mmCIF file of C-alpha atoms and ligand atoms in Angstrom:
data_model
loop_
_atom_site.group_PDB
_atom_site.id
_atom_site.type_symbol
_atom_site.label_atom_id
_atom_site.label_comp_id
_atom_site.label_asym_id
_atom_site.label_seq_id
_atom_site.Cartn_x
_atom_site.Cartn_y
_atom_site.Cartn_z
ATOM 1 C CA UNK A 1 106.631 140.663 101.853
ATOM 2 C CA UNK A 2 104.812 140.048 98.333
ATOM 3 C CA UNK A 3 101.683 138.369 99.452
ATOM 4 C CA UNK A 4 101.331 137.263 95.647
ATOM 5 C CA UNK A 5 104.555 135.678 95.890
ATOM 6 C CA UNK A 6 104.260 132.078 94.875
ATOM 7 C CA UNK A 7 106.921 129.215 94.310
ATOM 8 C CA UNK A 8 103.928 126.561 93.378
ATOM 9 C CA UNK A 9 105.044 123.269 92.338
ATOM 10 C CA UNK A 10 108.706 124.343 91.755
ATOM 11 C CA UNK A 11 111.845 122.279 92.599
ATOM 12 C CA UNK A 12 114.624 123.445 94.492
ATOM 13 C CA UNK A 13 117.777 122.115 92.299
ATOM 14 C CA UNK A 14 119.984 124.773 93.515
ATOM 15 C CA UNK A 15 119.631 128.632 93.878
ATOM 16 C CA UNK A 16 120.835 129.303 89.661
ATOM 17 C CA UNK A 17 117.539 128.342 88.897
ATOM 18 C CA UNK A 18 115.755 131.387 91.130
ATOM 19 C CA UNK A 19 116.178 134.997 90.614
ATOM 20 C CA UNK A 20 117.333 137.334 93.220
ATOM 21 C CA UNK A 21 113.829 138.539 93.695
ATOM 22 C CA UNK A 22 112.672 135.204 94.385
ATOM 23 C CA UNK A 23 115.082 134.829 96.717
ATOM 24 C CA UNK A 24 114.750 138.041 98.920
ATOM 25 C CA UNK A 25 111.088 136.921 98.693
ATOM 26 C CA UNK A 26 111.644 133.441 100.403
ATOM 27 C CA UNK A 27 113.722 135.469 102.974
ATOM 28 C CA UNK A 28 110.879 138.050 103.952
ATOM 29 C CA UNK A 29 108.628 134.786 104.042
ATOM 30 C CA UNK A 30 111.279 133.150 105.993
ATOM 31 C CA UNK A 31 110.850 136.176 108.691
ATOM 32 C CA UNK A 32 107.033 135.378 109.160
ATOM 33 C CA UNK A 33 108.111 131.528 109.606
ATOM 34 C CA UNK A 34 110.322 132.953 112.120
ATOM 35 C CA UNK A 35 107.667 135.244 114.004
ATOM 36 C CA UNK A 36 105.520 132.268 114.133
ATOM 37 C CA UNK A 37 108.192 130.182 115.633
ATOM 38 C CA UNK A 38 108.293 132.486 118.345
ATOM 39 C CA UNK A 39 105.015 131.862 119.513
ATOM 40 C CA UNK A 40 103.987 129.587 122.099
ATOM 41 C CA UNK A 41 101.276 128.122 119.610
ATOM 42 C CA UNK A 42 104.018 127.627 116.967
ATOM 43 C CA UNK A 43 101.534 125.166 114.113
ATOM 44 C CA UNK A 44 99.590 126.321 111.148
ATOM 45 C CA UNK A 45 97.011 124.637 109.648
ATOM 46 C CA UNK A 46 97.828 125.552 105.939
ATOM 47 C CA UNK A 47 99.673 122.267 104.511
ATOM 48 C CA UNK A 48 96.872 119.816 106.277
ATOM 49 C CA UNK A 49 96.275 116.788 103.903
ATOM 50 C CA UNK A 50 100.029 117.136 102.390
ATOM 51 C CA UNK A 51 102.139 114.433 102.723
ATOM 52 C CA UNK A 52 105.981 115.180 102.330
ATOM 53 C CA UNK A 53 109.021 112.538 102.429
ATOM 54 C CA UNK A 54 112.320 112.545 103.687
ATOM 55 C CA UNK A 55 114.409 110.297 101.811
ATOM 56 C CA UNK A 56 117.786 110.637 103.433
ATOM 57 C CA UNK A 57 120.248 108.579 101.991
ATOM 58 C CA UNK A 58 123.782 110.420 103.497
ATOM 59 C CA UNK A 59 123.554 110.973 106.968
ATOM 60 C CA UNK A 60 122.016 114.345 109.000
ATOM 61 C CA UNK A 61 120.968 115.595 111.810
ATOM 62 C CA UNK A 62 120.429 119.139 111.315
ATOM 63 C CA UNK A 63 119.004 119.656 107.795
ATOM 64 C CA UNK A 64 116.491 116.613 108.369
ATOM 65 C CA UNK A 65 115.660 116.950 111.783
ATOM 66 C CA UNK A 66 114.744 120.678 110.662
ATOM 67 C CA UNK A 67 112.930 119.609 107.516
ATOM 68 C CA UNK A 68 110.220 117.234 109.717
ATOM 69 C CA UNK A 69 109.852 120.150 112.320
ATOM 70 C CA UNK A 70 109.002 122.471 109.599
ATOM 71 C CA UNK A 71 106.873 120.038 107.857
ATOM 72 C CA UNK A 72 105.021 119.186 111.377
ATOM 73 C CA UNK A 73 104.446 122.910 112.264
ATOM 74 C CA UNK A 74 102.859 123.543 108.870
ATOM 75 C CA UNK A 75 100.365 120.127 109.873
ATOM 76 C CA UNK A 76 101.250 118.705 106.974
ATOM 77 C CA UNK A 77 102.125 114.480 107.541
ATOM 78 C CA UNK A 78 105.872 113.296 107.484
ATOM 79 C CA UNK A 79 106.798 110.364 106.234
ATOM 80 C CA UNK A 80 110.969 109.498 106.981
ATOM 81 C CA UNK A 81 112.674 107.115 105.178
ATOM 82 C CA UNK A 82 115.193 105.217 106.936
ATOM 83 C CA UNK A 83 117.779 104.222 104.354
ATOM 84 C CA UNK A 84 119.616 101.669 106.477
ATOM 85 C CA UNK A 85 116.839 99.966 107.242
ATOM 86 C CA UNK A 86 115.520 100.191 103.825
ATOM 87 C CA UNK A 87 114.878 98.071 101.095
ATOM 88 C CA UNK A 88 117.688 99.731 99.574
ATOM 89 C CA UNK A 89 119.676 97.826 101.684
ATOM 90 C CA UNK A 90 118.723 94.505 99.187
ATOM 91 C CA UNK A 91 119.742 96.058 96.073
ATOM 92 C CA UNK A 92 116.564 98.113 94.763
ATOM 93 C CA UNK A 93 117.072 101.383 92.753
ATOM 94 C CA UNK A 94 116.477 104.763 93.729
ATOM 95 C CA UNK A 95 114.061 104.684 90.881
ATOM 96 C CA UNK A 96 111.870 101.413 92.316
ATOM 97 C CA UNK A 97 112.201 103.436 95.598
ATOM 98 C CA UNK A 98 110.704 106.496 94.423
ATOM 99 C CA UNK A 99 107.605 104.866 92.629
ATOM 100 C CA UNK A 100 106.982 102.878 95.311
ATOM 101 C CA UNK A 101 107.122 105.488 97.692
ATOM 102 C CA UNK A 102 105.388 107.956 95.231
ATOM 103 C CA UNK A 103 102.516 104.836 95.053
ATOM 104 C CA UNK A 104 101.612 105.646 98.649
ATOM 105 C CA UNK A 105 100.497 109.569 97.566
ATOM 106 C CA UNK A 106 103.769 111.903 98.692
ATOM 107 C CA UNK A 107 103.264 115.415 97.443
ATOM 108 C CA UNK A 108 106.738 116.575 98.095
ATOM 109 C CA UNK A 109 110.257 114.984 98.386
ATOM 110 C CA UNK A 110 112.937 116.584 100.566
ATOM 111 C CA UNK A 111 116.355 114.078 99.215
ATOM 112 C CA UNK A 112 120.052 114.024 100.397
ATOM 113 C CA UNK A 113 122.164 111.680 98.593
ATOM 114 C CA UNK A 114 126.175 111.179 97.895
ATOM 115 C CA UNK A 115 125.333 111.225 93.982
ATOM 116 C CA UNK A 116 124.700 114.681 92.830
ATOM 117 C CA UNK A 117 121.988 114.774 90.424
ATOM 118 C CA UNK A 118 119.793 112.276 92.279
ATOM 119 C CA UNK A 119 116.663 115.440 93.025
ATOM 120 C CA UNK A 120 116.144 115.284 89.441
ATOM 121 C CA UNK A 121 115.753 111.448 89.622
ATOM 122 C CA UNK A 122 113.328 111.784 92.123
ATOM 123 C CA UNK A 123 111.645 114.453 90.301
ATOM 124 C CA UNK A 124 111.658 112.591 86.882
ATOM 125 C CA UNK A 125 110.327 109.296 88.374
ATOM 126 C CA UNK A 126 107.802 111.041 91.301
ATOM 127 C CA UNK A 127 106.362 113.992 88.988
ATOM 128 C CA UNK A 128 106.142 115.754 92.298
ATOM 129 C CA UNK A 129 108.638 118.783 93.759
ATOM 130 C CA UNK A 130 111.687 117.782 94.580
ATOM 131 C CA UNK A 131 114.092 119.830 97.638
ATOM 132 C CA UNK A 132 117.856 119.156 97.299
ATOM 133 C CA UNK A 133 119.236 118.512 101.019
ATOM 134 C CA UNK A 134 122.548 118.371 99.915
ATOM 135 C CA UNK A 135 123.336 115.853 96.728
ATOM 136 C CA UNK A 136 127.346 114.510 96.595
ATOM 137 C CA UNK A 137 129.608 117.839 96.529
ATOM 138 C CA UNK A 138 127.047 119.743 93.708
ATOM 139 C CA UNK A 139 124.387 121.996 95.914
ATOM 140 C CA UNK A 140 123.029 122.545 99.019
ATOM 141 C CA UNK A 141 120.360 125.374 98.425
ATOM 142 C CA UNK A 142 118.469 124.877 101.554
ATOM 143 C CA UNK A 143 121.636 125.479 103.800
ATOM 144 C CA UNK A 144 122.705 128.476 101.780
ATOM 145 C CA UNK A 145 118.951 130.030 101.831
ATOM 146 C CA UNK A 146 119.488 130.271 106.110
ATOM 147 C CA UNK A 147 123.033 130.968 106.075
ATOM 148 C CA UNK A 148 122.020 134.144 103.845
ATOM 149 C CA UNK A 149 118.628 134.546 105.766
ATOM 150 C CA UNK A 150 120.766 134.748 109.483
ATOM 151 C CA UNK A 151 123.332 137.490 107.594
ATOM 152 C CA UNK A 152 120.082 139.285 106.336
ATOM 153 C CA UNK A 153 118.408 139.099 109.911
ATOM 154 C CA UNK A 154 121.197 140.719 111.589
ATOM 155 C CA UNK A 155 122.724 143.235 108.891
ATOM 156 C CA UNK A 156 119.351 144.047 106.835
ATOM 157 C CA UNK A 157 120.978 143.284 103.429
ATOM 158 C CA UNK A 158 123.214 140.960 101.834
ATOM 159 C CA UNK A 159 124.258 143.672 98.936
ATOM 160 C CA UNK A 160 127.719 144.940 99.481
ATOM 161 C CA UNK A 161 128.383 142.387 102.394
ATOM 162 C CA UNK A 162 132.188 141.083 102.723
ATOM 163 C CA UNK A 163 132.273 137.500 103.503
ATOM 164 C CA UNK A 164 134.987 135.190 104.019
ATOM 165 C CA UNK A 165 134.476 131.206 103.600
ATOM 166 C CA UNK A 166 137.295 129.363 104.605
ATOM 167 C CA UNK A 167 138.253 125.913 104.567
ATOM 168 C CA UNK A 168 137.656 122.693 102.339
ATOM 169 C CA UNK A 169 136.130 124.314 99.691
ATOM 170 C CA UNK A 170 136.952 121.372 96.863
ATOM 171 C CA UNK A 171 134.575 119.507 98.704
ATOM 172 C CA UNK A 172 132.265 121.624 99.872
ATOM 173 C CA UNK A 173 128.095 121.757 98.443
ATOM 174 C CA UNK A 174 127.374 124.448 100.548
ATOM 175 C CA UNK A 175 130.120 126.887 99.659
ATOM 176 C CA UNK A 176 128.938 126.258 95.690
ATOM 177 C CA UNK A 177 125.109 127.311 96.793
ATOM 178 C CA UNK A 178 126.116 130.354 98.894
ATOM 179 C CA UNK A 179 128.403 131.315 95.999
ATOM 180 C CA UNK A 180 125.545 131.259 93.624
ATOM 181 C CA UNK A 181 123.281 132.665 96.505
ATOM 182 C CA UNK A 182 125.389 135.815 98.163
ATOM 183 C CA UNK A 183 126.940 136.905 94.893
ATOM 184 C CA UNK A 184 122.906 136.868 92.953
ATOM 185 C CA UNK A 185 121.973 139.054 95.763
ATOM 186 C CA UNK A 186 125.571 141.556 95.594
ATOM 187 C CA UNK A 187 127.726 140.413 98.646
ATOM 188 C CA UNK A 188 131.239 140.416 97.826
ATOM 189 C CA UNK A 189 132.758 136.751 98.746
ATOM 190 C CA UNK A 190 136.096 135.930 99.456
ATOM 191 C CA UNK A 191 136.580 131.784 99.325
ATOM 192 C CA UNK A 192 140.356 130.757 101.279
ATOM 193 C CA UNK A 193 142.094 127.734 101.799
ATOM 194 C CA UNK A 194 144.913 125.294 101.176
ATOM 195 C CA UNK A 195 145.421 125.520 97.130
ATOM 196 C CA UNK A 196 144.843 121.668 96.383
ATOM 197 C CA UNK A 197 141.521 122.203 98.793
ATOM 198 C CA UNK A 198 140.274 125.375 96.316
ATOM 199 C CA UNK A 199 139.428 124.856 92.688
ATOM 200 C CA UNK A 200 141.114 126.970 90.578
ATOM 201 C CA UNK A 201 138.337 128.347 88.176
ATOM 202 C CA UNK A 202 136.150 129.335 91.301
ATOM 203 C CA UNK A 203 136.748 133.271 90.248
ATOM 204 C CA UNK A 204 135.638 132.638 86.462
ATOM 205 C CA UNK A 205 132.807 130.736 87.448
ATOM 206 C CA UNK A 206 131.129 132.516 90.555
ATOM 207 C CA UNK A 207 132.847 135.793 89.966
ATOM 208 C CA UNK A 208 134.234 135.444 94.018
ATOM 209 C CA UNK A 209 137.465 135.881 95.347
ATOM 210 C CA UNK A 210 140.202 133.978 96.263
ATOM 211 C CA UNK A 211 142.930 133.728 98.067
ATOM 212 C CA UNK A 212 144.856 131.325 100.156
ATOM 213 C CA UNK A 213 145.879 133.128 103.084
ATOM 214 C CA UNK A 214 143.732 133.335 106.249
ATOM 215 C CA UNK A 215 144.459 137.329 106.858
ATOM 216 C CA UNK A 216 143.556 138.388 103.229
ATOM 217 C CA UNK A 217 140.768 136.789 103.275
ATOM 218 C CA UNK A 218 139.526 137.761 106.736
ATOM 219 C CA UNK A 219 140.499 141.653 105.778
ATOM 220 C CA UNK A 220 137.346 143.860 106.672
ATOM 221 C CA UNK A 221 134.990 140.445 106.732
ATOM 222 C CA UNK A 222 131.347 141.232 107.609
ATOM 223 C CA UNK A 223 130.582 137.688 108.390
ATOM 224 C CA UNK A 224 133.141 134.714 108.629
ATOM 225 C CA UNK A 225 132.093 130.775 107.679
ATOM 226 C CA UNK A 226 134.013 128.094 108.729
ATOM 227 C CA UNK A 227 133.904 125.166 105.970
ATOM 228 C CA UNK A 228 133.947 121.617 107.757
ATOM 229 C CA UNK A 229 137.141 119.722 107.036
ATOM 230 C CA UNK A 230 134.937 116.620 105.075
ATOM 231 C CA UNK A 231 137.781 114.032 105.930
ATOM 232 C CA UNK A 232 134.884 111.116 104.595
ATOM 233 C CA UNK A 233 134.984 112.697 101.072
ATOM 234 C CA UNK A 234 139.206 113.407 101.301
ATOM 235 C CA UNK A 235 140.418 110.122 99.348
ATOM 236 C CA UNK A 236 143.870 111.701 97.891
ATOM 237 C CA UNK A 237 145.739 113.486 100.383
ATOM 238 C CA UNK A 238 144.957 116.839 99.498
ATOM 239 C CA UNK A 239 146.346 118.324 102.704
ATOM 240 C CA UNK A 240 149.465 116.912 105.087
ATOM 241 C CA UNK A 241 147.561 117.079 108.583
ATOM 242 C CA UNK A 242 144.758 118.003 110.766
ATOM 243 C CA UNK A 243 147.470 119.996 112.698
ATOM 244 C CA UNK A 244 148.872 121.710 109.597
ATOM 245 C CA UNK A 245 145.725 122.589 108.153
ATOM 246 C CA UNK A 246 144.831 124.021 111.421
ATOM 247 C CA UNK A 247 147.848 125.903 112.006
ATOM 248 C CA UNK A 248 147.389 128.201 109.080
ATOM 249 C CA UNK A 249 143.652 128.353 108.496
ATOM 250 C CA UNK A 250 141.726 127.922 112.026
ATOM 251 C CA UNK A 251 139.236 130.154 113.254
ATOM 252 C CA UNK A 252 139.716 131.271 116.773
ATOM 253 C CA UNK A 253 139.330 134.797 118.865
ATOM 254 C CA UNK A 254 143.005 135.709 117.363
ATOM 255 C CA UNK A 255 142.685 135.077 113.882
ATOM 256 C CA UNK A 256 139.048 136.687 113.938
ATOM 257 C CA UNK A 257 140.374 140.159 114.927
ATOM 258 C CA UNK A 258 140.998 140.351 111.354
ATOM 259 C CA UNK A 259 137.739 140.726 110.103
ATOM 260 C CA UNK A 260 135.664 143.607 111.206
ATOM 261 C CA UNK A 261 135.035 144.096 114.383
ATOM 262 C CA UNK A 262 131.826 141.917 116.000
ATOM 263 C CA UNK A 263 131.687 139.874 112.412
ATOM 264 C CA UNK A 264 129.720 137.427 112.241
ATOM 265 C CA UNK A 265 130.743 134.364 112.928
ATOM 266 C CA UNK A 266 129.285 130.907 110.963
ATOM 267 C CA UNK A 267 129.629 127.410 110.334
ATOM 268 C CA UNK A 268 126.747 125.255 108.714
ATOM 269 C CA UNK A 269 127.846 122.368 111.297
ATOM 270 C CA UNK A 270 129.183 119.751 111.511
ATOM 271 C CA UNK A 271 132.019 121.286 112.750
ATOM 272 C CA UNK A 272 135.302 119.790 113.548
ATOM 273 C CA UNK A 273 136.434 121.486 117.025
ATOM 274 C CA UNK A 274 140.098 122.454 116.863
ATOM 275 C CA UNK A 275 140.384 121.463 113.223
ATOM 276 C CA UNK A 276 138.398 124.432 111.518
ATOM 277 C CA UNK A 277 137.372 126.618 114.453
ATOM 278 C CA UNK A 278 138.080 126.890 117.988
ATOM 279 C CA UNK A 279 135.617 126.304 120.746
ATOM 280 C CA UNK A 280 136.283 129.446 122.083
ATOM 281 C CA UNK A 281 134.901 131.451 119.219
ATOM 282 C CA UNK A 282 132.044 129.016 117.897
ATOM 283 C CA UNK A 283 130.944 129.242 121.704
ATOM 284 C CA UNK A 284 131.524 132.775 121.875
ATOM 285 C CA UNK A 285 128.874 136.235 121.702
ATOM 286 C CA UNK A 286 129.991 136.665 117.872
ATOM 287 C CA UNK A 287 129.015 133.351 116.848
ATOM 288 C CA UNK A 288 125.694 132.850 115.435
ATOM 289 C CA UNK A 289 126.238 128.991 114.642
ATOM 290 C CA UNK A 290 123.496 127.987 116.768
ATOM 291 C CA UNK A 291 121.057 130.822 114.996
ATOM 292 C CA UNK A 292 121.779 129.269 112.042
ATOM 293 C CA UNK A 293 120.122 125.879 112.990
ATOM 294 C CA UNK A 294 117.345 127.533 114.316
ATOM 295 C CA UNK A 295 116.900 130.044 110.963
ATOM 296 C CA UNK A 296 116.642 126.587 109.315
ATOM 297 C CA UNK A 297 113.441 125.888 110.666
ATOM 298 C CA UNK A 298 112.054 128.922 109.644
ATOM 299 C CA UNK A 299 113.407 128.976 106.348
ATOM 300 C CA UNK A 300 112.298 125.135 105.214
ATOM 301 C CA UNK A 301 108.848 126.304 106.687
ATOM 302 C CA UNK A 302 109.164 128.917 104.241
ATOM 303 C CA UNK A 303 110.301 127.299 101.295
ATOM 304 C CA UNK A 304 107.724 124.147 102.099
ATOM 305 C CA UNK A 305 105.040 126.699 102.492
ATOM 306 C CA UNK A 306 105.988 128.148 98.634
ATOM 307 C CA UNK A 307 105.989 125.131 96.961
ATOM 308 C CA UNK A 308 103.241 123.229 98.325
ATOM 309 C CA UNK A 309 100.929 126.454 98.507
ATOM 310 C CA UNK A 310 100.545 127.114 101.331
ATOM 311 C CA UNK A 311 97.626 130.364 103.145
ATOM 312 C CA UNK A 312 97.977 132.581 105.583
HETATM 313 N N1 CP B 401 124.717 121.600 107.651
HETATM 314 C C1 CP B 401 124.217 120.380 107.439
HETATM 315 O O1 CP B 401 123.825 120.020 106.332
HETATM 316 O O2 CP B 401 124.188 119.584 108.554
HETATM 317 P P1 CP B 401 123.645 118.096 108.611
HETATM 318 O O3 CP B 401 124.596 117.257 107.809
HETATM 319 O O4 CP B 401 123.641 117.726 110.089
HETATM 320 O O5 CP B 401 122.272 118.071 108.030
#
């Protein structure tokens, strides 16, 4: 780990904006969380007198639930805003939220909305860092930082990694962010699906693969992600069925035996059971879908740690 490393007063937009450096740095940093974490003492002291806000406006449970446990185990306060309980509720913007919530001294925002752009709102109106938790279908950084941090765990590297995300990819923030993410750091990416759930100029863009056919895409996989089926954001009828998605694209013990053998197996959750991936393999040994929640602890610990300045 670079002990000089610093990520002071930076927002996290999405991963284009850090280098692959920076990134392998907030993954060695993200190992130290992760020691810590381990501990039976698991606080440190370092973010004392910071005050950080969760302004969740789309719904979560993992990404916020693991924001505030990072936030408490770093000591620093945690302020959640409830946005159906909100004053939002009666009509006021997103920019009269944020400078009345900025009025009460919040040093960091952690914001998931449906509109993508709205971090940089919060940033222009707060002055003060801004974490994307996911913003309409654009990014997702955080999620793709601990998807990439459990593959580097368990393999030592992301360079020359094969992975395979499959499903609703049209839809999908976090397959854009690990795009950016696993390709910046030299993993080889393979993105499958239904054609009218895959945009076509994914290859020019990303420089990934693509195909649309489960087995090609699965061929000599490292580590498999299953994409959740986002039926709230599906509005024109971009596949037939639940069962004829599933027929030709699920994950389950069978289809895996075409990636290599003991791939890893991910989802970022939620996960539609049946629809995208069998019980019987998310609840198997090769999954690490559960890791993944808990590397998300570690690696928002990390990140908050970075930005706000945070000592060992
Ligand atoms: N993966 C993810 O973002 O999950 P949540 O919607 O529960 O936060």
């Amino acid at each position: 780990m670079n002990n000089n490393f610093s990520l002071l007063g930076r927002n996290l937009y999405d991963l284009d904006d850090f280098t692959e450096e920076e990134i392998i740095n907030i993954l060695e940093v993200s190992k130290v969380m992760k020691e810590i974490n381990s501990r039976e003492y698991k606080k440190l002291p370092t973010l004392k007198g910071k005050t950080i806000c969760t302004l969740f406006v789309e719904n979560s449970t993992r990404t916020r639930m693991s924001f505030e446990l990072a936030a408490n185990r770093l000591s620093a306060d945690v302020v959640t805003f409830e946005a159906t309980t909100s004053s939002l509720q009666k009509g006021e913007s997103l920019q009269d939220t944020v400078t009345t919530l900025n009025a009460m001294g919040i040093d960091l925002y952690v914001i998931r909305h449906s509109c993508a752009g709205s971090p940089q709102i919060v940033n222009k109106h707060s002055g003060k860092p801004v974490m994307n938790a996911g913003d309409g279908r654009h990014a997702h950084p955080t999620q793709a930082l601990l998807d990439m941090y459990s593959i580097y765990e368990k393999t030592g590297t992301i360079k020359g990694m094969k992975i395979a995300i499959v499903g609703d990819i049209v839809n999908s923030r976090v397959v854009r962010s690990n795009l950016i993410g696993m390709i910046k750091l030299g993993a080889e990416v393979t993105v499958c699906g239904p054609r009218t759930l895959v945009p076509s100029h994914l290859e020019e863009v990303y420089g990934c693969k693509v195909t649309y056919d489960l087995k090609t895409a699965l061929k000599d996989a490292d580590a498999v992600m299953g994409l959740r089926m986002q039926l709230e954001r599906q509005t024109e009828g971009l596949f037939p069925s639940l069962e004829e998605y599933s027929k030709h694209y699920v994950l389950s013990k069978q289809t895996i035996k075409w990636a290599k053998k003991d791939a890893l197996v991910m989802h970022p959750g939620p996960m539609n059971r049946g629809v995208e991936i069998l019980p019987e393999l998310a609840d198997s040994s090769q999954s690490i879908i559960l890791e993944q929640v808990s590397n998300g602890v570690a690696v928002r610990m990390a990140l908050l740690f970075l930005i706000l300045g945070g000592r060992f």
